[in-house]
Coordinates of N, CA and C in Angstrom, one line a residue:
X1 N -65.1 1.2 -37.0 CA -65.8 1.9 -38.0 C -67.3 2.2 -37.8
X2 N -67.7 3.5 -37.7 CA -69.1 3.8 -37.4 C -70.0 3.4 -38.6
X3 N -71.3 3.2 -38.3 CA -72.3 3.0 -39.4 C -73.2 4.1 -39.3
X4 N -73.0 5.1 -40.1 CA -73.9 6.3 -40.1 C -75.2 6.2 -40.6
X5 N -76.1 5.3 -40.0 CA -77.4 5.2 -40.5 C -78.2 6.5 -40.0
X6 N -78.5 7.3 -40.7 CA -78.9 8.7 -40.3 C -80.1 9.1 -41.0
X7 N -81.2 9.3 -40.2 CA -82.4 10.1 -40.8 C -82.2 11.5 -40.7
X8 N -83.0 12.2 -41.5 CA -82.7 13.7 -41.6 C -82.8 14.3 -40.1
X9 N -81.9 15.2 -39.9 CA -81.9 15.9 -38.6 C -81.7 15.1 -37.3
X10 N -81.2 13.8 -37.6 CA -80.9 12.9 -36.5 C -79.3 12.6 -36.3
X11 N -78.9 12.4 -35.1 CA -77.5 12.0 -35.0 C -77.1 10.8 -35.5
X12 N -76.0 10.6 -36.3 CA -75.7 9.3 -36.7 C -75.5 8.2 -35.7
X13 N -75.7 7.0 -36.1 CA -75.6 6.0 -35.1 C -74.5 5.1 -35.4
X14 N -74.0 4.3 -34.3 CA -72.8 3.3 -34.6 C -73.2 2.2 -33.8
X15 N -72.4 1.1 -33.8 CA -72.7 -0.1 -33.1 C -72.1 -0.1 -31.7
X16 N -72.8 -0.6 -30.8 CA -72.3 -1.1 -29.5 C -72.7 -2.5 -29.4
X17 N -71.6 -3.3 -29.6 CA -72.0 -4.7 -29.8 C -72.9 -4.8 -31.0
X18 N -74.1 -5.6 -30.7 CA -75.0 -5.8 -31.7 C -76.2 -4.7 -31.7
X19 N -76.1 -3.7 -30.9 CA -77.0 -2.7 -30.7 C -76.5 -1.5 -31.5
X20 N -77.5 -0.7 -32.0 CA -77.2 0.6 -32.7 C -77.5 1.7 -31.5
X21 N -76.5 2.5 -31.4 CA -76.7 3.6 -30.4 C -76.2 5.0 -31.0
X22 N -76.6 6.1 -30.5 CA -76.2 7.4 -31.0 C -74.6 7.5 -30.8
X23 N -73.9 8.0 -31.7 CA -72.5 8.1 -31.8 C -71.9 8.7 -30.5
X24 N -72.6 9.8 -30.0 CA -72.3 10.5 -28.8 C -72.4 9.7 -27.6
X25 N -73.1 8.6 -27.6 CA -73.4 7.9 -26.5 C -72.3 6.6 -26.3
X26 N -71.6 6.3 -27.4 CA -70.9 5.0 -27.4 C -69.8 5.0 -26.3
X27 N -69.0 6.1 -26.3 CA -67.9 6.2 -25.5 C -68.3 6.0 -24.0
X28 N -69.4 6.5 -23.6 CA -69.9 6.3 -22.2 C -70.3 5.0 -22.0
X29 N -70.9 4.3 -22.9 CA -71.4 2.9 -22.8 C -70.2 2.0 -22.6
X30 N -69.2 2.1 -23.5 CA -67.9 1.5 -23.4 C -67.4 1.6 -22.0
X31 N -67.3 2.9 -21.6 CA -66.7 3.2 -20.2 C -67.5 2.5 -19.2
X32 N -68.6 2.3 -19.2 CA -69.5 1.5 -18.3 C -69.0 0.1 -18.1
X33 N -68.7 -0.4 -19.3 CA -68.2 -1.8 -19.4 C -66.9 -2.0 -18.7
X34 N -65.9 -1.1 -18.9 CA -64.7 -1.2 -18.3 C -64.5 -0.7 -16.9
X35 N -65.4 0.1 -16.4 CA -65.6 0.4 -15.1 C -65.9 -0.8 -14.3
X36 N -66.7 -1.7 -14.9 CA -67.4 -2.7 -14.3 C -66.3 -3.8 -14.2
X37 N -65.5 -4.1 -15.2 CA -64.6 -5.2 -15.3 C -63.2 -4.9 -14.8
X38 N -62.8 -3.6 -14.6 CA -61.4 -3.3 -14.4 C -60.7 -4.0 -13.3
X39 N -61.4 -4.3 -12.1 CA -60.7 -4.8 -11.0 C -60.4 -6.3 -11.3
X40 N -61.1 -7.0 -12.1 CA -60.9 -8.3 -12.4 C -60.4 -8.6 -13.8
X41 N -59.9 -7.5 -14.5 CA -59.6 -7.6 -15.9 C -58.4 -8.6 -16.2
X42 N -57.3 -8.6 -15.4 CA -56.3 -9.4 -15.6 C -56.6 -10.9 -15.5
X43 N -57.4 -11.0 -14.3 CA -57.8 -12.5 -14.1 C -58.7 -13.0 -15.2
X44 N -59.7 -12.2 -15.6 CA -60.5 -12.6 -16.8 C -59.8 -12.9 -18.1
X45 N -58.7 -12.1 -18.3 CA -58.0 -12.2 -19.5 C -57.2 -13.7 -19.5
X46 N -56.8 -14.1 -18.3 CA -56.0 -15.3 -18.1 C -57.0 -16.4 -18.3
X47 N -58.2 -16.3 -17.8 CA -59.1 -17.3 -17.8 C -59.8 -17.5 -19.3
X48 N -60.1 -16.3 -19.9 CA -60.7 -16.3 -21.3 C -59.8 -16.9 -22.3
X49 N -58.4 -16.6 -22.1 CA -57.5 -17.1 -23.2 C -56.7 -18.2 -22.7
X50 N -56.9 -18.8 -21.6 CA -56.0 -19.8 -21.0 C -54.6 -19.4 -20.8
X51 N -54.4 -18.1 -20.6 CA -53.1 -17.6 -20.6 C -52.4 -17.1 -21.9
X52 N -53.0 -17.5 -23.0 CA -52.5 -17.4 -24.3 C -52.3 -15.8 -24.7
X53 N -53.0 -15.0 -24.1 CA -52.9 -13.6 -24.4 C -51.5 -13.1 -24.1
X54 N -50.8 -13.7 -23.1 CA -49.5 -13.4 -22.8 C -48.5 -13.6 -23.9
X55 N -48.8 -14.7 -24.7 CA -48.0 -15.0 -26.0 C -48.3 -14.0 -27.0
X56 N -49.5 -13.6 -27.2 CA -49.8 -12.6 -28.2 C -49.1 -11.2 -27.9
X57 N -49.2 -10.9 -26.6 CA -48.5 -9.6 -26.4 C -46.9 -9.7 -26.5
X58 N -46.4 -10.9 -26.1 CA -44.9 -11.1 -26.3 C -44.5 -10.9 -27.7
X59 N -45.3 -11.5 -28.6 CA -45.0 -11.4 -30.1 C -45.2 -9.9 -30.5
X60 N -46.2 -9.2 -30.0 CA -46.3 -7.8 -30.3 C -45.0 -7.0 -29.8
X61 N -44.4 -7.4 -28.7 CA -43.3 -6.7 -28.1 C -42.1 -7.0 -29.0
X62 N -41.9 -8.2 -29.5 CA -41.0 -8.6 -30.4 C -40.9 -7.9 -31.6
X63 N -42.2 -7.8 -32.2 CA -42.3 -7.1 -33.5 C -42.2 -5.6 -33.5
X64 N -42.3 -5.1 -32.4 CA -42.3 -3.5 -32.2 C -40.9 -3.0 -32.5
X65 N -39.8 -3.8 -32.2 CA -38.5 -3.2 -32.4 C -38.2 -2.2 -31.5
X66 N -38.8 -2.1 -30.4 CA -38.5 -1.0 -29.4 C -37.1 -1.2 -28.9
X67 N -36.2 -0.1 -28.9 CA -34.9 0.0 -28.5 C -34.7 0.9 -27.4
X68 N -33.5 0.9 -26.6 CA -33.2 1.9 -25.6 C -33.3 3.2 -26.1
X69 N -33.8 4.1 -25.3 CA -34.0 5.6 -25.6 C -35.2 5.9 -26.5
X70 N -36.0 4.8 -26.9 CA -37.2 5.2 -27.7 C -38.3 5.7 -26.8
X71 N -39.3 6.4 -27.5 CA -40.4 6.9 -26.9 C -41.6 6.1 -27.3
X72 N -42.3 5.4 -26.4 CA -43.5 4.6 -26.8 C -44.6 4.9 -26.2
X73 N -45.9 4.9 -27.1 CA -47.2 5.2 -26.5 C -48.0 3.9 -26.6
X74 N -48.5 3.6 -25.4 CA -49.3 2.3 -25.3 C -50.8 2.8 -25.1
X75 N -51.5 2.8 -26.2 CA -52.9 3.3 -26.1 C -53.9 2.2 -25.7
X76 N -54.8 2.5 -24.9 CA -55.7 1.4 -24.3 C -54.8 0.4 -23.5
X77 N -53.9 1.0 -22.8 CA -53.0 0.2 -22.1 C -53.3 -0.4 -20.9
X78 N -54.5 -0.1 -20.4 CA -55.3 -0.9 -19.4 C -54.4 -1.2 -18.3
X79 N -54.2 -2.5 -18.0 CA -53.4 -2.9 -16.7 C -52.0 -2.9 -16.9
X80 N -51.5 -2.5 -18.0 CA -50.0 -2.2 -18.2 C -49.1 -3.4 -18.7
X81 N -49.6 -4.4 -19.2 CA -48.9 -5.5 -19.7 C -47.8 -5.2 -20.6
X82 N -48.1 -4.4 -21.6 CA -47.2 -4.0 -22.6 C -46.2 -2.9 -22.0
X83 N -46.8 -2.0 -21.4 CA -46.1 -0.8 -20.8 C -45.0 -1.4 -19.9
X84 N -45.2 -2.4 -19.1 CA -44.2 -3.0 -18.2 C -42.9 -3.4 -19.0
X85 N -43.2 -4.1 -20.2 CA -42.2 -4.7 -21.0 C -41.4 -3.6 -21.7
X86 N -42.2 -2.6 -22.2 CA -41.6 -1.5 -22.9 C -40.8 -0.6 -22.0
X87 N -41.1 -0.4 -20.7 CA -40.5 0.3 -19.8 C -38.9 -0.2 -19.6
X88 N -39.0 -1.6 -19.5 CA -37.7 -2.2 -19.4 C -36.8 -2.0 -20.7
X89 N -37.4 -2.1 -21.8 CA -36.7 -2.1 -23.2 C -36.2 -0.7 -23.5
X90 N -36.9 0.4 -23.1 CA -36.5 1.8 -23.5 C -35.5 2.2 -22.5
X91 N -35.4 1.7 -21.3 CA -34.4 2.1 -20.4 C -34.6 3.5 -19.8
X92 N -33.6 4.0 -19.1 CA -33.7 5.2 -18.3 C -33.8 6.5 -19.2
X93 N -33.3 6.3 -20.4 CA -33.2 7.5 -21.5 C -34.4 7.4 -22.2
X94 N -35.3 6.4 -22.2 CA -36.6 6.4 -22.9 C -37.7 6.8 -22.1
X95 N -38.9 6.7 -22.8 CA -40.1 7.1 -22.1 C -41.3 6.2 -22.6
X96 N -42.1 5.8 -21.8 CA -43.4 5.0 -22.1 C -44.5 5.9 -21.5
X97 N -45.6 6.1 -22.4 CA -46.8 6.7 -22.0 C -47.9 5.6 -22.1
X98 N -48.5 5.3 -20.9 CA -49.6 4.4 -20.9 C -50.9 5.3 -20.9
X99 N -51.7 5.2 -22.0 CA -52.8 6.1 -22.2 C -54.1 5.1 -22.2
X100 N -55.0 5.6 -21.6 CA -56.4 4.8 -21.6 C -57.4 5.9 -21.5
X101 N -58.6 5.7 -22.2 CA -59.7 6.7 -22.1 C -60.5 6.4 -20.8
X102 N -60.2 5.3 -20.2 CA -61.1 4.8 -19.0 C -60.3 5.1 -17.6
X103 N -60.9 5.9 -16.8 CA -60.2 6.2 -15.6 C -60.0 5.1 -14.7
X104 N -61.0 4.0 -14.7 CA -60.8 2.9 -13.8 C -59.7 2.0 -14.3
X105 N -59.8 1.8 -15.6 CA -58.6 1.0 -16.1 C -57.2 1.6 -15.8
X106 N -57.2 3.0 -16.1 CA -55.9 3.6 -15.9 C -55.4 3.6 -14.4
X107 N -56.4 3.7 -13.5 CA -56.0 3.5 -12.1 C -55.5 2.2 -11.8
X108 N -56.1 1.0 -12.3 CA -55.7 -0.3 -12.1 C -54.2 -0.5 -12.6
X109 N -54.1 0.1 -13.8 CA -52.7 -0.1 -14.5 C -51.6 0.7 -13.6
X110 N -52.0 1.9 -13.3 CA -50.9 2.6 -12.5 C -50.7 2.1 -11.2
X111 N -51.6 1.5 -10.5 CA -51.4 0.9 -9.2 C -50.6 -0.3 -9.4
X112 N -51.0 -1.1 -10.4 CA -50.2 -2.4 -10.5 C -48.8 -2.1 -10.9
X113 N -48.5 -1.1 -11.9 CA -47.1 -0.8 -12.2 C -46.3 -0.3 -11.0
X114 N -46.9 0.7 -10.3 CA -46.2 1.1 -9.1 C -45.9 0.2 -8.1
X115 N -46.8 -0.8 -8.0 CA -46.5 -2.1 -7.1 C -45.3 -2.8 -7.6
X116 N -45.1 -2.9 -8.9 CA -44.1 -3.7 -9.5 C -42.7 -2.8 -9.5
X117 N -42.9 -1.6 -9.1 CA -41.6 -0.8 -9.1 C -41.4 -0.3 -10.5
X118 N -42.3 -0.2 -11.4 CA -42.1 0.4 -12.6 C -42.7 1.8 -12.6
X119 N -41.9 2.8 -12.7 CA -42.4 4.2 -12.5 C -41.5 5.2 -13.3
X120 N -40.3 5.1 -13.1 CA -39.4 6.1 -13.5 C -39.4 6.6 -14.9
X121 N -39.7 5.8 -15.8 CA -39.8 6.2 -17.3 C -41.1 6.1 -17.8
X122 N -42.2 5.9 -16.9 CA -43.5 5.8 -17.4 C -44.4 6.9 -17.1
X123 N -45.3 7.4 -17.9 CA -46.3 8.4 -17.6 C -47.6 7.9 -17.9
X124 N -48.6 8.3 -17.1 CA -50.0 7.8 -17.3 C -50.9 9.0 -17.7
X125 N -51.6 8.7 -18.8 CA -52.4 9.9 -19.4 C -53.8 9.3 -19.8
X126 N -54.8 9.9 -19.2 CA -56.1 9.7 -19.7 C -56.5 10.3 -21.1
X127 N -56.7 9.6 -22.1 CA -56.8 10.2 -23.4 C -57.6 9.3 -24.4
X128 N -58.3 10.1 -25.2 CA -59.2 9.5 -26.3 C -58.3 9.2 -27.5
X129 N -58.3 7.9 -28.1 CA -57.5 7.6 -29.2 C -57.7 8.3 -30.4
X130 N -59.0 9.0 -30.5 CA -59.4 9.7 -31.8 C -58.8 11.1 -31.7
X131 N -58.4 11.6 -30.5 CA -57.9 12.9 -30.3 C -56.7 12.9 -29.3
X132 N -55.7 12.3 -29.6 CA -54.4 12.1 -28.8 C -53.8 13.4 -28.4
X133 N -53.6 13.5 -27.2 CA -53.2 15.0 -26.8 C -51.6 15.1 -26.6
X134 N -51.0 14.6 -27.8 CA -49.6 14.7 -27.8 C -49.0 15.4 -29.1
X135 N -47.8 16.0 -29.1 CA -47.4 16.5 -30.3 C -47.3 15.7 -31.5
X136 N -47.1 16.3 -32.7 CA -46.8 15.7 -33.9 C -45.4 15.1 -33.9
X137 N -45.2 13.9 -34.6 CA -43.9 13.4 -34.8 C -43.2 13.1 -33.4
X138 N -43.8 12.6 -32.4 CA -43.3 12.5 -31.1 C -42.8 11.1 -30.6
X139 N -43.5 10.0 -31.2 CA -43.3 8.7 -30.7 C -42.6 7.9 -31.7
X140 N -41.6 6.9 -31.2 CA -41.0 6.0 -32.2 C -42.0 4.8 -32.5
X141 N -42.8 4.4 -31.5 CA -43.7 3.2 -31.6 C -45.0 3.5 -30.9
X142 N -46.2 3.3 -31.5 CA -47.5 3.3 -30.9 C -48.0 1.9 -31.0
X143 N -48.6 1.4 -29.7 CA -49.4 0.2 -29.8 C -50.8 0.5 -29.2
X144 N -51.7 -0.3 -29.8 CA -53.0 -0.4 -29.2 C -53.4 -1.9 -29.2
X145 N -53.6 -2.4 -27.9 CA -53.9 -3.9 -27.8 C -55.3 -4.1 -27.3
X146 N -56.2 -4.7 -28.2 CA -57.5 -5.0 -27.7 C -58.2 -3.7 -27.3
X147 N -58.0 -2.6 -28.0 CA -58.7 -1.5 -27.8 C -59.4 -0.8 -29.0
X148 N -58.9 -1.1 -30.1 CA -59.3 -0.4 -31.4 C -60.9 -0.7 -31.6
X149 N -61.3 -2.0 -31.3 CA -62.7 -2.3 -31.5 C -63.6 -1.6 -30.7
X150 N -63.2 -0.9 -29.6 CA -64.1 -0.2 -28.8 C -64.1 1.4 -29.3
X151 N -63.3 1.8 -30.2 CA -63.3 3.1 -30.6 C -64.5 3.5 -31.6
X152 N -65.1 4.6 -31.5 CA -66.3 4.8 -32.3 C -65.8 5.1 -33.7
X153 N -64.9 6.0 -33.9 CA -64.4 6.3 -35.3 C -62.9 5.9 -35.5
X154 N -62.9 4.7 -36.0 CA -61.5 4.1 -36.0 C -60.6 4.7 -36.9
X155 N -61.1 5.2 -38.2 CA -60.4 6.0 -39.1 C -59.7 7.2 -38.5
X156 N -60.6 7.9 -37.6 CA -60.0 9.2 -37.0 C -58.9 8.7 -35.9
X157 N -59.0 7.6 -35.2 CA -58.0 7.1 -34.3 C -56.6 6.8 -35.1
X158 N -56.9 6.1 -36.1 CA -55.7 5.7 -36.9 C -54.9 7.0 -37.4
X159 N -55.7 7.9 -37.9 CA -55.0 9.1 -38.3 C -54.3 9.9 -37.2
X160 N -55.0 9.9 -36.0 CA -54.4 10.4 -34.9 C -53.0 9.8 -34.5
X161 N -53.1 8.4 -34.5 CA -51.9 7.7 -34.2 C -50.7 8.0 -35.2
X162 N -51.2 8.1 -36.4 CA -50.1 8.5 -37.5 C -49.6 9.9 -37.2
X163 N -50.4 10.8 -36.8 CA -49.9 12.2 -36.5 C -48.7 12.1 -35.5
X164 N -49.0 11.3 -34.3 CA -48.2 11.5 -33.2 C -46.9 10.7 -33.4
X165 N -46.7 9.8 -34.5 CA -45.6 8.9 -34.8 C -44.6 9.8 -35.6
X166 N -43.3 9.5 -35.2 CA -42.2 10.1 -36.0 C -42.1 9.4 -37.3
X167 N -41.7 10.2 -38.4 CA -41.4 9.4 -39.7 C -40.6 8.2 -39.5
X168 N -41.0 7.0 -40.0 CA -40.3 5.9 -39.8 C -40.9 5.1 -38.5
X169 N -41.7 5.7 -37.8 CA -42.2 5.0 -36.6 C -43.2 4.0 -36.9
X170 N -43.5 3.1 -35.9 CA -44.3 2.0 -36.2 C -45.6 1.9 -35.4
X171 N -46.7 1.5 -36.0 CA -47.9 1.3 -35.2 C -48.1 -0.2 -35.3
X172 N -48.5 -0.7 -34.1 CA -48.9 -2.0 -33.9 C -50.3 -2.2 -33.3
X173 N -51.2 -2.9 -34.0 CA -52.5 -3.0 -33.5 C -52.8 -4.5 -33.3
X174 N -52.9 -4.8 -32.0 CA -53.2 -6.2 -31.6 C -54.7 -6.3 -31.3
X175 N -55.5 -7.2 -32.1 CA -56.9 -7.2 -31.8 C -57.5 -8.5 -32.2
X176 N -58.6 -8.9 -31.6 CA -59.3 -10.0 -32.0 C -59.8 -9.9 -33.4
X177 N -59.8 -10.9 -34.2 CA -60.2 -10.8 -35.6 C -61.0 -12.0 -36.0
X178 N -60.9 -12.4 -37.2 CA -61.7 -13.4 -37.8 C -61.0 -14.7 -38.0
X179 N -61.4 -15.8 -37.5 CA -60.7 -17.1 -37.6 C -60.8 -17.6 -39.1
X180 N -59.6 -18.2 -39.4 CA -59.6 -18.5 -40.9 C -60.1 -19.9 -41.1
X181 N -60.5 -20.6 -40.2 CA -61.1 -22.0 -40.4 C -62.5 -22.0 -39.9
X182 N -63.4 -22.6 -40.8 CA -64.8 -22.7 -40.5 C -65.1 -23.3 -39.2
X183 N -64.5 -24.5 -39.0 CA -64.8 -25.2 -37.8 C -64.4 -24.4 -36.5
X184 N -63.2 -23.9 -36.6 CA -62.8 -23.0 -35.5 C -63.6 -22.0 -35.2
X185 N -64.1 -21.3 -36.3 CA -65.1 -20.2 -36.2 C -66.3 -20.6 -35.4
X186 N -66.9 -21.7 -35.7 CA -68.1 -22.2 -35.0 C -67.8 -22.4 -33.5
X187 N -66.7 -23.1 -33.3 CA -66.3 -23.4 -31.8 C -66.2 -22.1 -31.1
X188 N -65.5 -21.2 -31.8 CA -65.2 -19.9 -31.1 C -66.5 -19.1 -30.8
X189 N -67.4 -19.3 -31.7 CA -68.8 -18.6 -31.5 C -69.6 -19.2 -30.2
X190 N -69.5 -20.5 -30.2 CA -70.0 -21.3 -29.1 C -69.5 -20.8 -27.8
X191 N -68.1 -20.7 -27.8 CA -67.4 -20.4 -26.5 C -67.7 -18.8 -26.2
X192 N -67.7 -18.0 -27.2 CA -67.9 -16.6 -27.0 C -69.3 -16.1 -26.4
X193 N -70.3 -16.8 -26.9 CA -71.6 -16.4 -26.5 C -72.3 -17.4 -25.6
X194 N -71.7 -18.3 -25.1 CA -72.1 -19.2 -24.1 C -71.2 -19.2 -22.8
X195 N -69.9 -19.6 -23.0 CA -69.1 -19.7 -21.9 C -68.6 -18.4 -21.4
X196 N -68.2 -17.5 -22.3 CA -67.8 -16.2 -21.9 C -68.6 -15.4 -21.0
X197 N -69.9 -15.2 -21.3 CA -70.8 -14.4 -20.4 C -71.0 -15.2 -19.1
X198 N -70.9 -16.6 -19.1 CA -71.0 -17.3 -17.9 C -69.8 -17.1 -16.9
X199 N -68.6 -17.1 -17.5 CA -67.3 -16.8 -16.7 C -67.5 -15.3 -16.2
X200 N -68.0 -14.4 -17.1 CA -68.2 -13.0 -16.6 C -69.1 -12.9 -15.3
X201 N -70.1 -13.7 -15.4 CA -71.2 -13.7 -14.3 C -70.4 -14.3 -13.0
X202 N -69.7 -15.3 -13.2 CA -69.1 -16.0 -12.1 C -68.0 -15.1 -11.4
X203 N -67.1 -14.5 -12.3 CA -66.0 -13.9 -11.7 C -66.2 -12.5 -11.3
X204 N -67.0 -11.8 -12.2 CA -67.2 -10.3 -12.0 C -68.6 -10.0 -11.7
X205 N -69.5 -11.0 -11.7 CA -70.9 -10.8 -11.5 C -71.5 -9.8 -12.5
X206 N -71.0 -10.0 -13.8 CA -71.3 -9.2 -14.9 C -71.3 -9.9 -16.2
X207 N -72.4 -10.5 -16.5 CA -72.4 -11.3 -17.8 C -72.6 -10.3 -19.0
X208 N -73.3 -9.3 -18.7 CA -73.7 -8.4 -19.9 C -72.4 -7.7 -20.4
X209 N -71.5 -7.3 -19.6 CA -70.3 -6.7 -20.2 C -69.5 -7.6 -21.0
X210 N -69.4 -8.9 -20.7 CA -68.8 -9.9 -21.4 C -69.5 -10.3 -22.7
X211 N -70.7 -10.2 -22.6 CA -71.6 -10.3 -23.8 C -71.4 -9.4 -24.8
X212 N -71.3 -8.0 -24.2 CA -70.8 -6.9 -25.2 C -69.4 -7.2 -25.8
X213 N -68.4 -7.6 -25.1 CA -67.0 -7.8 -25.6 C -67.0 -8.8 -26.6
X214 N -67.9 -10.0 -26.5 CA -68.0 -10.9 -27.5 C -68.6 -10.2 -28.7
X215 N -69.7 -9.5 -28.6 CA -70.4 -8.9 -29.8 C -69.3 -7.9 -30.5
X216 N -68.6 -7.1 -29.7 CA -67.8 -6.1 -30.2 C -66.6 -6.7 -31.2
X217 N -66.2 -7.9 -30.7 CA -65.2 -8.7 -31.6 C -65.9 -8.9 -32.9
X218 N -67.1 -9.4 -33.0 CA -67.7 -9.8 -34.2 C -67.9 -8.5 -35.1
X219 N -68.1 -7.4 -34.5 CA -68.4 -6.2 -35.3 C -67.1 -5.5 -35.7
X220 N -65.9 -6.0 -35.3 CA -64.7 -5.3 -35.7 C -64.4 -5.8 -37.0
X221 N -63.6 -4.9 -37.9 CA -63.2 -5.2 -39.2 C -62.4 -6.5 -39.3
X222 N -62.5 -7.3 -40.3 CA -61.6 -8.4 -40.5 C -60.2 -8.0 -40.8
X223 N -59.3 -9.0 -41.0 CA -57.9 -8.6 -41.2 C -57.6 -7.7 -42.5
X224 N -58.2 -8.1 -43.5 CA -57.9 -7.4 -44.8 C -58.5 -5.9 -44.8
X225 N -59.7 -5.8 -44.1 CA -60.4 -4.6 -44.0 C -59.6 -3.7 -43.2
X226 N -59.1 -4.1 -42.1 CA -58.3 -3.3 -41.2 C -57.0 -3.0 -41.9
X227 N -56.4 -3.8 -42.6 CA -55.1 -3.5 -43.3 C -55.4 -2.3 -44.4
X228 N -56.5 -2.5 -45.0 CA -56.9 -1.4 -45.8 C -57.2 -0.1 -45.2
X229 N -57.8 0.0 -44.0 CA -58.1 1.2 -43.3 C -56.7 1.8 -42.8
X230 N -55.8 1.0 -42.5 CA -54.5 1.6 -42.1 C -53.8 2.2 -43.2
X231 N -53.9 1.6 -44.3 CA -53.2 2.1 -45.6 C -53.9 3.5 -45.9
X232 N -55.3 3.5 -45.9 CA -56.0 4.7 -46.2 C -55.7 5.8 -45.2
X233 N -55.4 5.5 -44.0 CA -55.1 6.5 -42.9 C -53.6 7.2 -43.3
X234 N -52.9 6.5 -44.1 CA -51.6 7.0 -44.5 C -50.4 6.2 -44.1
X235 N -50.7 4.9 -43.5 CA -49.5 4.0 -43.2 C -49.0 3.2 -44.3
X236 N -47.7 2.9 -44.4 CA -47.0 2.2 -45.4 C -46.6 0.8 -44.9
X237 N -46.4 0.0 -45.9 CA -45.8 -1.4 -45.7 C -46.8 -2.1 -44.5
X238 N -48.0 -2.0 -44.7 CA -49.0 -2.6 -43.7 C -49.0 -4.0 -44.0
X239 N -49.0 -4.9 -42.8 CA -49.0 -6.3 -43.0 C -49.7 -6.7 -41.7
X240 N -50.0 -8.0 -41.6 CA -50.6 -8.6 -40.4 C -50.2 -10.0 -40.2
X241 N -50.2 -10.5 -39.0 CA -49.8 -11.9 -38.7 C -51.1 -12.4 -37.8
X242 N -51.5 -13.5 -38.4 CA -52.6 -14.2 -37.6 C -52.1 -15.1 -36.6
X243 N -52.7 -15.2 -35.4 CA -52.3 -15.9 -34.2 C -53.6 -16.8 -33.9
X244 N -53.3 -18.0 -33.3 CA -54.4 -18.9 -32.8 C -55.4 -19.0 -33.9
X245 N -55.0 -19.2 -35.1 CA -56.0 -19.4 -36.2 C -56.6 -18.3 -36.6
X246 N -56.2 -17.0 -36.5 CA -56.9 -15.9 -36.9 C -57.9 -15.4 -35.8
X247 N -57.9 -16.0 -34.6 CA -58.8 -15.4 -33.5 C -58.2 -14.1 -33.2
X248 N -56.9 -13.9 -33.3 CA -56.2 -12.6 -33.0 C -55.3 -12.4 -34.2
X249 N -55.2 -11.1 -34.5 CA -54.2 -10.7 -35.5 C -53.4 -9.4 -35.0
X250 N -52.2 -9.5 -35.4 CA -51.4 -8.2 -35.2 C -51.2 -7.5 -36.5
X251 N -51.5 -6.3 -36.6 CA -51.4 -5.5 -37.8 C -50.2 -4.5 -37.4
X252 N -49.3 -4.3 -38.5 CA -48.2 -3.4 -38.3 C -48.0 -2.4 -39.5
X253 N -47.9 -1.2 -39.2 CA -47.7 -0.1 -40.3 C -46.7 0.8 -40.0
X254 N -46.0 1.4 -41.0 CA -45.0 2.4 -40.8 C -45.5 3.8 -41.3
X255 N -45.0 4.8 -40.5 CA -45.3 6.1 -41.0 C -44.3 6.6 -42.0
X256 N -44.6 7.0 -43.2 CA -43.7 7.4 -44.1 C -42.9 8.7 -43.8

């Protein structure tokens, strides 16, 4: 959600972590972060979450209801964790599109999946979530995992996802959220702003990118706010499931 603090004749600004930047600059700044971390992204995910991110993604796949023959769009698909599983589920008559705005992440995902022999029913598309280059009513399921918080205009992205879904299609948003317990929240803050940049420095030689990732999580809408945003975009039966004490939440909505 952008924060249009705008003086007369000036471009609106939005948040990039805890900084305010012109809206037109945010996408490029986010791209710099992911260009920097792409090569070690999977390793850092395992270290940051102690491997628990794999359980979060497994639950997302289970709740997606993807079946053979479905057409699935995996936005901000990165290194292809969800795409790999969806490819297996949709089978030879289905299709999965791994979309990412970042060329470095898309290349890492494509190379990884090709190395694993996942190719026949998968397409790779560089795409902006706010302006998805796909027809109306095209996909049975759309997912975005750990990507929505980096989008400048989240409302526009949600409406774009709604447009490309078939009636009755499902959107699943897996994202860091707000811990439900005060003690857990304090411990999580200590981890995020002390240990996370340190790990980033050691593993990727880039503490600043991981400091941004920690800040971007804090600036992301909480569970109820995102639920309301999805409903306002046109989704029905919107619900969410907290995982790991609310550190992560999975939101689900249906296109009417």
